[in-house]
Amino acid sequence: MSYRRPTFRHPDLPKNKLDYTKRDYEGGISTLCAGCGHDSITNAIIQACYQLALEPHKVVKLSGIGCSSKTPAYFLGKSHGFNSVHGRMPSIATGANMANRDLTYIGVSGDGDTASIGMGQFIHVIRRNLNMTYIVMNNGCYGLTKGQDSATADKGSSSRKGAPNPFESIDLCELAVSLGAGFVARGFSGDKKQLVPLLQSAISHNGFSLVDVISPCVTFNNAATSTKSYQYVRDHMEATATFDLIPLRQEITTEYEAGASIPVQLHDGSVIQLHKRDQSMDISSRRAAIDSIEQHRQQDTILTGVLFLNPKDEDTHTILQTTKKPLNSLTEKELCPGRDILTSIMDGYR
Ligand SMILES: Cc1ncc(C[n+]2csc(CCOP(=O)(O)OP(=O)(O)O)c2C)c(N)n1
Ligand code: SF4
Ligand SMILES: [Mg+2]
């Protein structure tokens, strides 16, 4: 169930290029626990879509099952939505994207939804490089079913009531890089300044983008003993570099200071402006990305920011050479090549 917001709007609210206010990107009122990290990510998604001036009716939001998967009800109330089965969001996203490539696909999942029941689907949607933004609201537990450890809970970490987790954790970013994802980033729900440009860059990327966001569950996994608690993440977080996104719609006039910043152009013309520190990693190398993630993991630090980017990525449609037009806009003439061509195709099999 989602509650409606009042429709009154202050007449002086700022507007984006499409003349929409931020309110136009909101959804129903959240029913999650007060302080849940997932609500902060929802707000960052609203801010990112507002700043990118996406047309809400051209966005598709999809999810699986979990507290995290409830959040599409709380953003982009005027967009298309599909709340699917636990761990099956990638299949629904694939079908929808194959039918209409002209829409922007934003998938929301949890660490349980992705790293346990949905692992097979997660791996294959990366392998096929579906053009979508896949956001994991990662709290290291199954929040909706009362806080059991998930596959991303760190070894030795313990939730409010449980014993220390005896198993190694799965690092979704490392996995995504190794599978060939073209955009991989990690954020923290408590760092909106970093998270909003991360989401904007992920949405502007052509191909599969993963944004793994550490998102504390205040009810079941926010104890001092948990490595997904607010305090632990604040004490152990390290950013690869600071950066901002200059969207295509904005005039790109930034002057790049030699040695200090690196501009990376995305397929839509937007530019990610990375402000590197000396020791920062090379985000264009898969090997460097995996090394850095592993190195930080061994030091018990959480590496955030853009971890890997391949701006020349090819999405599923490009790989399969599918039609450029959405299927529902194809005419009978385009769908039926005519008797002569069909006969020549049949002759080819004789
Ligand atoms: C097929 C199936 N199996 C199990 C469940 C029970 N279930 C619902 S949500 C969930 C885990 C949710 O964890 P996560 O994806 O991390 O989301 P969170 O609630 O932590 O945001 C489970 C096991 C289900 N709904 N469907
Ligand atoms: S149980 Fe945890 S994940 Fe679910 S809404 Fe509450 S704080 Fe958020
Ligand atoms: Mg979870």
XYZ file of C-alpha atoms and ligand atoms in Angstrom:
385
model
C 0.000 0.000 0.000
C 1.297 3.494 -0.722
C -0.084 6.766 0.577
C -0.678 9.787 -1.650
C 1.068 13.097 -1.146
C -0.911 16.334 -1.008
C -1.186 17.848 -4.501
C -0.520 21.448 -3.386
C 2.750 22.838 -4.766
C 4.497 26.074 -3.908
C 4.337 28.209 -7.080
C 7.993 29.223 -6.754
C 9.475 25.721 -6.668
C 12.527 25.542 -8.966
C 11.963 23.809 -12.322
C 14.175 21.799 -14.650
C 14.542 22.109 -18.446
C 11.198 20.354 -18.984
C 9.421 22.779 -16.643
C 8.946 20.033 -14.058
C 9.578 20.504 -10.332
C 11.164 17.868 -8.120
C 7.669 17.016 -6.908
C 6.895 15.678 -10.404
C 9.491 12.950 -9.821
C 8.149 11.835 -6.436
C 5.879 8.862 -5.752
C 3.762 7.742 -2.803
C 4.732 8.315 0.827
C 7.187 5.721 2.141
C 6.025 3.079 4.608
C 9.593 1.925 5.411
C 11.046 2.271 8.942
C 12.087 5.828 9.829
C 15.830 6.181 9.153
C 16.015 3.286 6.636
C 18.840 3.865 4.156
C 16.542 2.844 1.293
C 14.528 6.087 1.744
C 17.710 8.159 1.286
C 18.455 6.280 -1.959
C 14.883 6.929 -3.124
C 15.466 10.654 -2.573
C 18.754 10.474 -4.486
C 16.972 8.756 -7.424
C 14.328 11.522 -7.434
C 17.046 14.205 -7.396
C 19.063 12.468 -10.162
C 16.049 12.082 -12.494
C 14.942 15.677 -11.824
C 18.423 17.038 -12.592
C 18.758 14.898 -15.729
C 15.326 16.242 -16.783
C 14.095 12.757 -17.722
C 10.556 12.646 -19.071
C 8.751 10.617 -16.387
C 6.517 8.831 -18.918
C 9.645 7.563 -20.682
C 11.046 5.845 -17.592
C 10.398 2.255 -16.532
C 11.061 1.316 -12.892
C 11.274 -2.360 -12.024
C 11.949 -4.356 -8.885
C 11.849 -7.767 -7.240
C 10.691 -8.396 -3.641
C 12.008 -6.886 -0.390
C 11.873 -3.560 1.485
C 14.236 -2.229 -1.214
C 11.970 -3.520 -3.982
C 9.049 -1.583 -2.471
C 10.781 1.737 -3.110
C 9.733 2.217 -6.777
C 6.308 3.001 -5.273
C 7.950 6.030 -3.632
C 9.591 7.646 -6.684
C 8.560 8.559 -10.240
C 4.818 8.191 -9.668
C 4.124 9.075 -13.310
C 6.421 6.418 -14.811
C 5.792 2.839 -15.882
C 6.375 0.293 -13.109
C 6.581 -3.462 -12.603
C 7.046 -5.002 -9.151
C 8.010 -8.543 -10.122
C 8.770 -11.834 -8.360
C 11.677 -12.242 -5.882
C 14.960 -12.184 -7.855
C 13.276 -12.066 -11.268
C 13.435 -8.361 -12.052
C 16.155 -8.806 -14.753
C 13.895 -11.069 -16.877
C 11.090 -8.534 -16.824
C 13.553 -5.731 -17.619
C 14.962 -7.747 -20.529
C 11.543 -8.406 -22.050
C 10.448 -4.788 -21.702
C 13.723 -3.427 -23.061
C 13.646 -5.758 -26.062
C 10.127 -4.524 -26.877
C 10.915 -0.830 -26.422
C 14.508 0.374 -26.467
C 13.489 4.043 -26.338
C 12.684 4.055 -22.607
C 15.020 4.513 -19.620
C 15.121 1.392 -17.443
C 15.814 1.702 -13.698
C 15.815 -1.539 -11.704
C 15.842 -1.612 -7.906
C 16.842 -4.729 -6.021
C 18.103 -5.819 -2.609
C 21.176 -7.819 -1.643
C 18.912 -10.819 -0.957
C 16.966 -10.269 -4.162
C 20.221 -10.042 -6.173
C 22.921 -12.094 -4.423
C 20.787 -15.082 -3.351
C 17.593 -16.014 -5.196
C 18.286 -13.669 -8.135
C 21.976 -14.434 -8.643
C 21.474 -16.352 -11.886
C 19.362 -13.582 -13.363
C 21.831 -10.911 -12.208
C 24.763 -12.662 -13.875
C 22.987 -13.126 -17.193
C 21.597 -9.598 -17.438
C 25.201 -8.368 -17.095
C 26.445 -10.901 -19.621
C 23.867 -9.716 -22.156
C 24.679 -6.089 -21.299
C 21.090 -4.886 -21.101
C 20.844 -1.112 -21.261
C 19.574 -0.470 -17.742
C 20.595 0.982 -14.388
C 20.584 -1.739 -11.735
C 20.541 -0.327 -8.190
C 21.202 -2.665 -5.259
C 20.056 -1.273 -1.909
C 22.588 -3.316 0.041
C 21.958 -3.706 3.790
C 23.609 -7.123 4.237
C 20.347 -8.687 5.388
C 16.838 -9.730 4.378
C 15.096 -6.700 5.903
C 11.556 -7.611 4.868
C 11.707 -11.087 6.439
C 13.202 -9.804 9.706
C 16.923 -9.455 9.201
C 18.509 -12.822 8.318
C 22.112 -12.534 7.034
C 22.364 -12.170 3.269
C 25.182 -13.256 0.944
C 26.691 -9.742 1.081
C 27.009 -9.763 4.907
C 30.726 -9.633 5.716
C 32.382 -12.608 7.411
C 32.411 -12.039 11.175
C 29.818 -9.256 10.992
C 26.740 -9.722 13.184
C 23.295 -8.208 12.997
C 21.215 -7.040 15.993
C 20.325 -10.541 17.177
C 22.328 -13.048 15.134
C 25.659 -14.806 15.697
C 28.694 -13.635 13.678
C 28.336 -14.595 9.994
C 30.670 -17.568 9.315
C 30.699 -17.231 5.491
C 32.682 -15.079 3.068
C 30.642 -12.273 1.499
C 29.964 -11.751 -2.200
C 31.178 -8.402 -3.538
C 28.648 -7.499 -6.240
C 30.858 -4.796 -7.764
C 33.815 -7.137 -8.139
C 31.534 -9.758 -9.666
C 30.027 -7.244 -12.108
C 33.466 -6.024 -13.239
C 34.652 -9.583 -13.794
C 31.517 -10.346 -15.859
C 32.169 -7.385 -18.157
C 29.693 -4.740 -16.911
C 30.525 -1.395 -18.507
C 29.692 0.849 -15.540
C 30.211 -0.228 -11.948
C 29.946 2.067 -8.932
C 29.472 1.887 -5.195
C 27.843 4.487 -2.995
C 26.521 4.963 0.522
C 22.935 5.996 1.261
C 24.239 8.514 3.812
C 26.355 10.344 1.175
C 23.851 12.015 -1.138
C 26.475 14.390 -2.540
C 28.320 11.443 -4.065
C 25.281 9.255 -4.769
C 23.317 11.673 -6.992
C 26.081 12.114 -9.641
C 26.779 8.361 -9.434
C 23.148 7.628 -10.330
C 23.106 10.283 -13.045
C 26.240 8.828 -14.632
C 24.832 5.292 -14.426
C 21.582 6.364 -16.125
C 23.510 8.209 -18.872
C 25.689 5.180 -19.628
C 24.752 3.015 -22.635
C 24.652 -0.604 -21.482
C 24.406 -2.255 -18.094
C 25.221 -0.052 -15.074
C 25.458 -1.361 -11.543
C 25.205 0.969 -8.545
C 25.705 -0.978 -5.323
C 24.596 1.299 -2.486
C 25.381 0.405 1.133
C 22.084 1.122 2.856
C 21.846 0.421 6.609
C 18.764 -1.405 7.908
C 18.093 0.520 11.119
C 15.751 -2.135 12.483
C 17.798 -5.324 12.027
C 21.356 -4.512 10.951
C 22.580 -1.247 12.438
C 24.424 -2.596 15.510
C 28.064 -1.640 16.149
C 28.990 -5.245 15.269
C 27.580 -4.931 11.736
C 29.775 -3.803 8.842
C 26.676 -2.373 7.102
C 25.768 -0.017 9.998
C 25.812 3.775 9.624
C 28.723 4.132 12.056
C 30.875 1.400 10.506
C 30.435 2.677 6.946
C 31.146 6.293 7.974
C 34.336 5.153 9.744
C 35.577 2.862 6.929
C 34.523 4.548 3.707
C 37.071 5.669 1.152
C 36.223 7.340 -2.173
C 38.165 6.567 -5.382
C 37.940 10.197 -6.480
C 35.469 13.052 -6.409
C 33.562 13.694 -9.624
C 30.576 15.359 -11.199
C 28.408 14.710 -14.229
C 27.889 17.409 -16.825
C 24.686 16.335 -18.616
C 24.380 16.734 -22.384
C 21.640 19.321 -21.973
C 24.076 21.563 -20.136
C 26.645 23.438 -22.199
C 29.972 21.672 -21.702
C 32.412 24.480 -21.092
C 34.453 23.164 -18.182
C 38.177 23.722 -18.520
C 40.128 20.629 -17.705
C 43.136 21.273 -15.562
C 46.033 19.090 -16.714
C 46.798 16.298 -14.276
C 43.962 17.191 -11.896
C 40.840 16.035 -13.744
C 39.894 13.490 -16.368
C 36.828 13.976 -18.568
C 35.076 10.813 -19.802
C 32.398 11.269 -22.452
C 29.358 8.984 -22.337
C 27.361 7.864 -25.387
C 24.719 10.582 -24.997
C 27.368 13.327 -24.931
C 27.299 13.824 -21.148
C 30.696 14.050 -19.516
C 31.861 12.513 -16.253
C 34.445 14.861 -14.818
C 36.709 12.896 -12.483
C 38.849 14.800 -10.031
C 41.614 12.351 -9.282
C 43.889 12.135 -6.340
C 47.446 10.847 -6.851
C 46.766 7.419 -5.400
C 43.413 6.975 -7.139
C 42.819 3.976 -9.351
C 42.539 3.632 -13.113
C 38.794 3.155 -13.683
C 39.266 2.109 -17.313
C 41.042 -1.121 -16.361
C 39.095 -4.186 -15.203
C 42.164 -5.639 -13.603
C 42.905 -2.411 -11.685
C 39.285 -2.202 -10.547
C 39.298 -5.760 -9.192
C 42.698 -5.229 -7.534
C 41.515 -2.036 -5.816
C 38.250 -3.573 -4.603
C 40.142 -6.590 -3.213
C 42.870 -4.447 -1.644
C 40.297 -2.330 0.210
C 38.362 -5.410 1.247
C 41.495 -6.852 2.846
C 42.032 -3.569 4.689
C 38.387 -3.584 5.898
C 37.657 -0.369 4.031
C 34.723 0.227 1.683
C 35.744 1.697 -1.641
C 33.095 4.020 -3.124
C 32.715 6.034 -6.329
C 32.922 4.954 -9.981
C 34.965 1.728 -9.825
C 34.941 0.803 -13.527
C 33.771 2.477 -16.725
C 33.873 1.433 -20.365
C 32.389 4.394 -22.293
C 32.437 2.420 -25.569
C 30.142 -0.289 -24.291
C 27.761 -2.142 -26.650
C 24.319 -2.963 -25.298
C 22.115 -6.001 -26.100
C 20.383 -4.291 -29.028
C 23.708 -3.416 -30.644
C 25.068 -6.918 -30.081
C 21.937 -8.551 -31.548
C 21.494 -5.899 -34.270
C 17.821 -5.525 -33.464
C 15.492 -3.024 -35.078
C 16.068 0.604 -34.064
C 12.350 1.217 -33.537
C 10.209 0.053 -30.588
C 8.216 -3.029 -31.623
C 4.852 -1.351 -31.064
C 5.703 1.312 -33.648
C 6.549 -1.139 -36.462
C 4.041 -1.126 -39.309
C 2.696 -4.196 -41.098
C 4.900 -3.325 -44.071
C 8.015 -3.398 -41.872
C 6.960 -6.619 -40.159
C 6.112 -8.506 -43.349
C 8.923 -8.405 -45.938
C 6.615 -9.703 -48.700
C 6.137 -12.961 -50.607
C 9.305 -12.696 -52.735
C 11.685 -12.218 -49.793
C 9.963 -14.949 -47.758
C 10.241 -17.314 -50.740
C 13.966 -16.563 -51.125
C 14.492 -17.207 -47.380
C 12.651 -20.545 -47.674
C 14.672 -21.429 -50.773
C 17.824 -20.923 -48.719
C 16.802 -23.865 -46.492
C 16.109 -26.285 -49.339
C 10.191 -16.976 -4.041
C 10.294 -16.271 -2.722
N 11.108 -16.737 -1.774
C 11.227 -16.096 -0.589
C 10.487 -14.980 -0.334
C 10.587 -14.316 1.022
N 11.333 -13.058 0.949
C 10.716 -11.887 0.757
S 11.749 -10.596 0.741
C 13.080 -11.620 1.007
C 14.483 -11.101 1.153
C 14.599 -9.631 0.968
O 15.916 -9.217 1.179
P 16.561 -8.097 0.276
O 16.397 -8.408 -1.160
O 17.955 -7.904 0.752
O 15.665 -6.809 0.562
P 15.577 -5.881 1.873
O 14.268 -6.237 2.499
O 16.731 -6.182 2.749
O 15.604 -4.504 1.326
C 12.694 -12.951 1.120
C 13.606 -14.082 1.365
C 9.634 -14.504 -1.367
N 8.905 -13.382 -1.225
N 9.553 -15.164 -2.539
S 13.240 -3.562 8.066
Fe 15.220 -2.616 7.600
S 15.319 -2.551 5.342
Fe 13.166 -2.867 5.924
S 12.269 -0.812 6.016
Fe 12.944 -1.334 8.079
S 15.004 -0.460 8.223
Fe 14.503 -0.576 6.047
Mg 18.697 -6.535 2.053
